[in-house]
Amino acid sequence: MNIDETWCRVVCVKIEHLLCWAYVKAKFKLASDIAKNEEAAWFVEQIGRLYLIEAECLRRRLTPVEIKKRRNKSDVGEILKGLRKRALELQQDNAVTTAK
């Protein structure tokens, strides 16, 4: 193991990856459309659920405080947990496949 790998194992585990949902959704949509990938389609659907919640906030003209409260409700948390869980599972599956 070189110094970069050691550093990354120590430091990178504390880094949260943040991406724009529109960018993430577009990548999964492309995979879904081209490869007819069911996993990708599931991610597109879940991100779409988040979009619907945001649209609801806009439609109801919620204040920033009200939007924050809405985003902190359990349904949003469950969607985000599901996305994270599935992404980690895919990442682990990919690591196993790559290691073979």
N, CA, C and O atoms as a DFTB+ gen file, in Angstrom:
400 C
 N C O
     1  1       0.857      -1.179       0.000
     2  2       0.000       0.000       0.000
     3  2       0.900       1.239       0.000
     4  3       1.819       1.343       0.813
     5  1       0.635       2.172      -0.910
     6  2       1.442       3.393      -0.950
     7  2       0.835       4.474      -0.059
     8  3      -0.232       4.292       0.528
     9  1       1.528       5.587       0.025
    10  2       1.104       6.672       0.919
    11  2      -0.270       7.229       0.540
    12  3      -1.063       7.576       1.415
    13  1      -0.552       7.314      -0.768
    14  2      -1.850       7.827      -1.200
    15  2      -2.990       6.913      -0.754
    16  3      -4.027       7.395      -0.301
    17  1      -2.805       5.598      -0.878
    18  2      -3.833       4.661      -0.462
    19  2      -4.051       4.724       1.049
    20  3      -5.188       4.685       1.520
    21  1      -2.964       4.822       1.797
    22  2      -3.066       4.910       3.257
    23  2      -3.793       6.180       3.655
    24  3      -4.690       6.147       4.498
    25  1      -3.414       7.295       3.057
    26  2      -4.050       8.579       3.354
    27  2      -5.540       8.514       3.051
    28  3      -6.365       8.972       3.842
    29  1      -5.872       7.946       1.913
    30  2      -7.283       7.891       1.516
    31  2      -8.086       7.022       2.479
    32  3      -9.216       7.371       2.822
    33  1      -7.532       5.912       2.917
    34  2      -8.257       5.051       3.860
    35  2      -8.528       5.779       5.171
    36  3      -9.563       5.557       5.800
    37  1      -7.624       6.632       5.580
    38  2      -7.789       7.365       6.837
    39  2      -8.710       8.564       6.661
    40  3      -9.588       8.798       7.491
    41  1      -8.519       9.323       5.590
    42  2      -9.228      10.584       5.410
    43  2     -10.524      10.436       4.620
    44  3     -11.534      11.044       4.975
    45  1     -10.511       9.653       3.571
    46  2     -11.661       9.592       2.664
    47  2     -12.910       9.024       3.308
    48  3     -14.018       9.354       2.885
    49  1     -12.768       8.190       4.305
    50  2     -13.951       7.618       4.938
    51  2     -14.799       8.681       5.617
    52  3     -15.973       8.444       5.901
    53  1     -14.230       9.839       5.880
    54  2     -14.967      10.912       6.545
    55  2     -15.586      11.897       5.559
    56  3     -16.259      12.842       5.971
    57  1     -15.368      11.688       4.279
    58  2     -15.866      12.606       3.259
    59  2     -17.231      12.133       2.774
    60  3     -17.401      10.966       2.421
    61  1     -18.189      13.031       2.759
    62  2     -19.493      12.757       2.185
    63  2     -19.481      13.258       0.751
    64  3     -19.065      14.386       0.485
    65  1     -19.930      12.431      -0.163
    66  2     -19.998      12.841      -1.563
    67  2     -21.318      13.561      -1.801
    68  3     -22.385      13.040      -1.475
    69  1     -21.242      14.748      -2.364
    70  2     -22.434      15.533      -2.655
    71  2     -22.513      15.771      -4.150
    72  3     -21.539      16.196      -4.770
    73  1     -23.641      15.506      -4.712
    74  2     -23.855      15.737      -6.134
    75  2     -25.218      16.381      -6.337
    76  3     -26.111      16.276      -5.497
    77  1     -25.346      17.025      -7.434
    78  2     -26.626      17.599      -7.820
    79  2     -27.558      16.450      -8.213
    80  3     -27.181      15.601      -9.020
    81  1     -28.776      16.415      -7.649
    82  2     -29.700      15.331      -7.962
    83  2     -30.033      15.291      -9.451
    84  3     -30.250      14.214     -10.005
    85  1     -30.075      16.442     -10.098
    86  2     -30.379      16.466     -11.538
    87  2     -29.291      15.729     -12.323
    88  3     -29.595      14.986     -13.256
    89  1     -28.035      15.932     -11.951
    90  2     -26.924      15.261     -12.623
    91  2     -26.992      13.759     -12.369
    92  3     -26.841      12.960     -13.293
    93  1     -27.216      13.382     -11.126
    94  2     -27.292      11.960     -10.763
    95  2     -28.452      11.297     -11.498
    96  3     -28.302      10.216     -12.067
    97  1     -29.610      11.957     -11.479
    98  2     -30.783      11.393     -12.150
    99  2     -30.524      11.231     -13.645
   100  3     -30.909      10.222     -14.235
   101  1     -29.878      12.211     -14.258
   102  2     -29.596      12.138     -15.693
   103  2     -28.695      10.954     -16.024
   104  3     -28.909      10.285     -17.035
   105  1     -27.697      10.684     -15.195
   106  2     -26.799       9.544     -15.425
   107  2     -27.552       8.220     -15.307
   108  3     -27.367       7.322     -16.128
   109  1     -28.399       8.102     -14.285
   110  2     -29.174       6.872     -14.128
   111  2     -30.211       6.731     -15.241
   112  3     -30.483       5.623     -15.702
   113  1     -30.786       7.843     -15.668
   114  2     -31.769       7.813     -16.759
   115  2     -31.101       7.319     -18.039
   116  3     -31.677       6.521     -18.779
   117  1     -29.899       7.790     -18.292
   118  2     -29.157       7.346     -19.471
   119  2     -28.903       5.841     -19.402
   120  3     -29.105       5.130     -20.387
   121  1     -28.460       5.356     -18.242
   122  2     -28.215       3.918     -18.069
   123  2     -29.510       3.126     -18.223
   124  3     -29.518       2.039     -18.800
   125  1     -30.583       3.671     -17.713
   126  2     -31.877       3.006     -17.806
   127  2     -32.345       2.924     -19.259
   128  3     -32.811       1.876     -19.706
   129  1     -32.221       4.016     -19.985
   130  2     -32.690       4.070     -21.369
   131  2     -31.837       3.236     -22.312
   132  3     -32.362       2.507     -23.154
   133  1     -30.527       3.342     -22.172
   134  2     -29.627       2.657     -23.103
   135  2     -29.522       1.163     -22.792
   136  3     -29.672       0.325     -23.681
   137  1     -29.265       0.841     -21.528
   138  2     -29.007      -0.551     -21.152
   139  2     -30.251      -1.256     -20.617
   140  3     -30.204      -2.446     -20.304
   141  1     -31.357      -0.532     -20.512
   142  2     -32.582      -1.088     -19.925
   143  2     -32.273      -1.695     -18.553
   144  3     -32.752      -2.774     -18.206
   145  1     -31.459      -0.966     -17.787
   146  2     -30.993      -1.414     -16.482
   147  2     -32.063      -1.145     -15.428
   148  3     -32.433       0.005     -15.188
   149  1     -32.559      -2.215     -14.800
   150  2     -33.627      -2.075     -13.804
   151  2     -33.153      -1.337     -12.555
   152  3     -33.913      -0.574     -11.958
   153  1     -31.902      -1.559     -12.160
   154  2     -31.350      -0.839     -10.999
   155  2     -31.370       0.662     -11.274
   156  3     -31.782       1.448     -10.421
   157  1     -30.932       1.053     -12.451
   158  2     -30.901       2.469     -12.813
   159  2     -32.309       3.053     -12.823
   160  3     -32.529       4.173     -12.363
   161  1     -33.252       2.292     -13.348
   162  2     -34.643       2.760     -13.389
   163  2     -35.180       2.983     -11.976
   164  3     -35.938       3.923     -11.739
   165  1     -34.787       2.117     -11.038
   166  2     -35.217       2.278      -9.649
   167  2     -34.693       3.597      -9.079
   168  3     -35.429       4.314      -8.403
   169  1     -33.418       3.921      -9.349
   170  2     -32.846       5.176      -8.861
   171  2     -33.568       6.370      -9.472
   172  3     -33.843       7.346      -8.774
   173  1     -33.874       6.309     -10.746
   174  2     -34.604       7.401     -11.407
   175  2     -35.959       7.610     -10.726
   176  3     -36.375       8.743     -10.485
   177  1     -36.634       6.511     -10.424
   178  2     -37.940       6.597      -9.764
   179  2     -37.829       7.226      -8.375
   180  3     -38.640       8.079      -8.017
   181  1     -36.845       6.817      -7.604
   182  2     -36.680       7.349      -6.249
   183  2     -36.318       8.836      -6.271
   184  3     -36.853       9.616      -5.483
   185  1     -35.431       9.221      -7.154
   186  2     -35.063      10.630      -7.273
   187  2     -36.276      11.434      -7.744
   188  3     -36.469      12.576      -7.326
   189  1     -37.077      10.844      -8.600
   190  2     -38.322      11.478      -9.033
   191  2     -39.264      11.744      -7.869
   192  3     -39.960      12.759      -7.847
   193  1     -39.287      10.829      -6.897
   194  2     -40.105      11.037      -5.699
   195  2     -39.620      12.267      -4.932
   196  3     -40.426      13.042      -4.418
   197  1     -38.300      12.443      -4.857
   198  2     -37.761      13.644      -4.197
   199  2     -38.168      14.901      -4.962
   200  3     -38.508      15.921      -4.362
   201  1     -38.130      14.819      -6.292
   202  2     -38.546      15.960      -7.121
   203  2     -40.003      16.322      -6.855
   204  3     -40.349      17.502      -6.785
   205  1     -40.854      15.314      -6.706
   206  2     -42.277      15.584      -6.442
   207  2     -42.463      16.325      -5.127
   208  3     -43.305      17.218      -5.022
   209  1     -41.681      15.954      -4.134
   210  2     -41.761      16.632      -2.838
   211  2     -41.320      18.087      -2.975
   212  3     -41.943      18.983      -2.405
   213  1     -40.247      18.322      -3.730
   214  2     -39.792      19.693      -3.967
   215  2     -40.842      20.493      -4.739
   216  3     -41.086      21.662      -4.440
   217  1     -41.462      19.852      -5.735
   218  2     -42.506      20.527      -6.512
   219  2     -43.685      20.896      -5.619
   220  3     -44.281      21.962      -5.768
   221  1     -44.013      20.003      -4.691
   222  2     -45.082      20.273      -3.728
   223  2     -44.748      21.522      -2.906
   224  3     -45.616      22.361      -2.662
   225  1     -43.504      21.636      -2.488
   226  2     -43.077      22.806      -1.709
   227  2     -43.238      24.090      -2.519
   228  3     -43.695      25.109      -2.001
   229  1     -42.861      24.030      -3.787
   230  2     -43.000      25.208      -4.656
   231  2     -44.465      25.545      -4.892
   232  3     -44.868      26.706      -4.819
   233  1     -45.259      24.511      -5.177
   234  2     -46.682      24.724      -5.450
   235  2     -47.391      25.355      -4.259
   236  3     -48.262      26.210      -4.420
   237  1     -47.009      24.923      -3.070
   238  2     -47.630      25.442      -1.857
   239  2     -46.989      26.745      -1.388
   240  3     -47.418      27.332      -0.395
   241  1     -45.964      27.191      -2.103
   242  2     -45.242      28.433      -1.776
   243  2     -44.770      28.446      -0.320
   244  3     -44.988      29.404       0.422
   245  1     -44.118      27.348       0.057
   246  2     -43.627      27.245       1.424
   247  2     -42.442      28.176       1.656
   248  3     -41.680      28.477       0.737
   249  1     -42.306      28.613       2.870
   250  2     -41.152      29.440       3.249
   251  2     -39.926      28.534       3.383
   252  3     -40.071      27.314       3.464
   253  1     -38.726      29.112       3.408
   254  2     -37.523      28.281       3.595
   255  2     -37.592      27.413       4.863
   256  3     -37.146      26.265       4.852
   257  1     -38.137      27.948       5.927
   258  2     -38.266      27.180       7.175
   259  2     -39.233      26.008       6.975
   260  3     -38.972      24.896       7.434
   261  1     -40.344      26.264       6.290
   262  2     -41.318      25.202       6.027
   263  2     -40.752      24.142       5.091
   264  3     -41.025      22.953       5.253
   265  1     -39.960      24.579       4.107
   266  2     -39.318      23.629       3.190
   267  2     -38.349      22.733       3.954
   268  3     -38.303      21.524       3.725
   269  1     -37.581      23.320       4.856
   270  2     -36.645      22.534       5.658
   271  2     -37.394      21.502       6.498
   272  3     -36.970      20.351       6.600
   273  1     -38.506      21.916       7.097
   274  2     -39.320      20.976       7.886
   275  2     -39.834      19.847       7.001
   276  3     -39.821      18.683       7.400
   277  1     -40.287      20.197       5.794
   278  2     -40.808      19.170       4.866
   279  2     -39.710      18.192       4.477
   280  3     -39.944      16.985       4.422
   281  1     -38.522      18.704       4.208
   282  2     -37.400      17.847       3.821
   283  2     -36.955      16.937       4.963
   284  3     -36.327      15.906       4.722
   285  1     -37.269      17.303       6.181
   286  2     -36.871      16.505       7.338
   287  2     -37.930      15.486       7.761
   288  3     -37.755      14.801       8.769
   289  1     -39.006      15.377       7.020
   290  2     -40.037      14.393       7.362
   291  2     -39.545      12.979       7.034
   292  3     -38.626      12.783       6.239
   293  1     -40.180      12.023       7.666
   294  2     -39.724      10.630       7.566
   295  2     -39.760      10.070       6.140
   296  3     -38.904       9.263       5.781
   297  1     -40.733      10.483       5.325
   298  2     -40.790       9.929       3.966
   299  2     -39.556      10.304       3.157
   300  3     -39.041       9.486       2.395
   301  1     -39.081      11.529       3.319
   302  2     -37.862      11.954       2.622
   303  2     -36.664      11.178       3.163
   304  3     -35.814      10.723       2.398
   305  1     -36.602      11.032       4.470
   306  2     -35.519      10.275       5.088
   307  2     -35.472       8.840       4.589
   308  3     -34.395       8.298       4.342
   309  1     -36.635       8.228       4.442
   310  2     -36.690       6.843       3.952
   311  2     -36.222       6.743       2.504
   312  3     -35.528       5.794       2.139
   313  1     -36.595       7.711       1.685
   314  2     -36.134       7.717       0.293
   315  2     -34.617       7.833       0.263
   316  3     -33.944       7.080      -0.440
   317  1     -34.084       8.775       1.024
   318  2     -32.630       8.985       1.038
   319  2     -31.890       7.771       1.590
   320  3     -30.844       7.389       1.066
   321  1     -32.425       7.168       2.639
   322  2     -31.802       5.955       3.192
   323  2     -31.794       4.840       2.159
   324  3     -30.799       4.132       2.003
   325  1     -32.911       4.689       1.456
   326  2     -33.002       3.655       0.424
   327  2     -32.003       3.880      -0.695
   328  3     -31.356       2.941      -1.159
   329  1     -31.879       5.130      -1.127
   330  2     -30.912       5.463      -2.183
   331  2     -29.491       5.141      -1.730
   332  3     -28.717       4.536      -2.471
   333  1     -29.162       5.543      -0.527
   334  2     -27.815       5.299      -0.003
   335  2     -27.536       3.801       0.127
   336  3     -26.475       3.318      -0.269
   337  1     -28.502       3.079       0.686
   338  2     -28.339       1.634       0.880
   339  2     -28.112       0.929      -0.457
   340  3     -27.201       0.113      -0.594
   341  1     -28.940       1.252      -1.424
   342  2     -28.837       0.601      -2.744
   343  2     -27.529       0.978      -3.422
   344  3     -26.897       0.133      -4.055
   345  1     -27.114       2.239      -3.298
   346  2     -25.854       2.680      -3.910
   347  2     -24.672       1.946      -3.280
   348  3     -23.761       1.516      -3.987
   349  1     -24.683       1.801      -1.960
   350  2     -23.601       1.079      -1.288
   351  2     -23.581      -0.392      -1.681
   352  3     -22.508      -0.972      -1.846
   353  1     -24.750      -0.999      -1.832
   354  2     -24.824      -2.391      -2.273
   355  2     -24.242      -2.549      -3.673
   356  3     -23.490      -3.487      -3.939
   357  1     -24.593      -1.626      -4.563
   358  2     -24.057      -1.681      -5.927
   359  2     -22.547      -1.473      -5.933
   360  3     -21.819      -2.120      -6.687
   361  1     -22.095      -0.568      -5.089
   362  2     -20.659      -0.302      -4.990
   363  2     -19.933      -1.558      -4.508
   364  3     -18.881      -1.907      -5.046
   365  1     -20.476      -2.232      -3.512
   366  2     -19.858      -3.460      -3.004
   367  2     -19.893      -4.564      -4.053
   368  3     -18.910      -5.283      -4.231
   369  1     -21.019      -4.702      -4.750
   370  2     -21.115      -5.702      -5.811
   371  2     -20.088      -5.441      -6.898
   372  3     -19.475      -6.371      -7.422
   373  1     -19.904      -4.167      -7.236
   374  2     -18.930      -3.793      -8.257
   375  2     -17.509      -4.104      -7.794
   376  3     -16.675      -4.549      -8.583
   377  1     -17.239      -3.866      -6.509
   378  2     -15.900      -4.160      -5.965
   379  2     -15.622      -5.653      -6.019
   380  3     -14.505      -6.062      -6.337
   381  1     -16.620      -6.472      -5.713
   382  2     -16.449      -7.930      -5.752
   383  2     -16.231      -8.384      -7.184
   384  3     -15.346      -9.196      -7.453
   385  1     -17.038      -7.860      -8.111
   386  2     -16.917      -8.229      -9.516
   387  2     -15.567      -7.827     -10.082
   388  3     -14.947      -8.581     -10.833
   389  1     -15.109      -6.619      -9.711
   390  2     -13.837      -6.115     -10.199
   391  2     -12.674      -6.926      -9.631
   392  3     -11.662      -7.121     -10.304
   393  1     -12.817      -7.391      -8.411
   394  2     -11.741      -8.145      -7.752
   395  2     -11.569      -9.536      -8.334
   396  3     -10.501     -10.129      -8.186
   397  1     -12.589     -10.074      -8.992
   398  2     -12.521     -11.431      -9.546
   399  2     -11.606     -11.533     -10.732
   400  3     -11.451     -12.614     -11.301
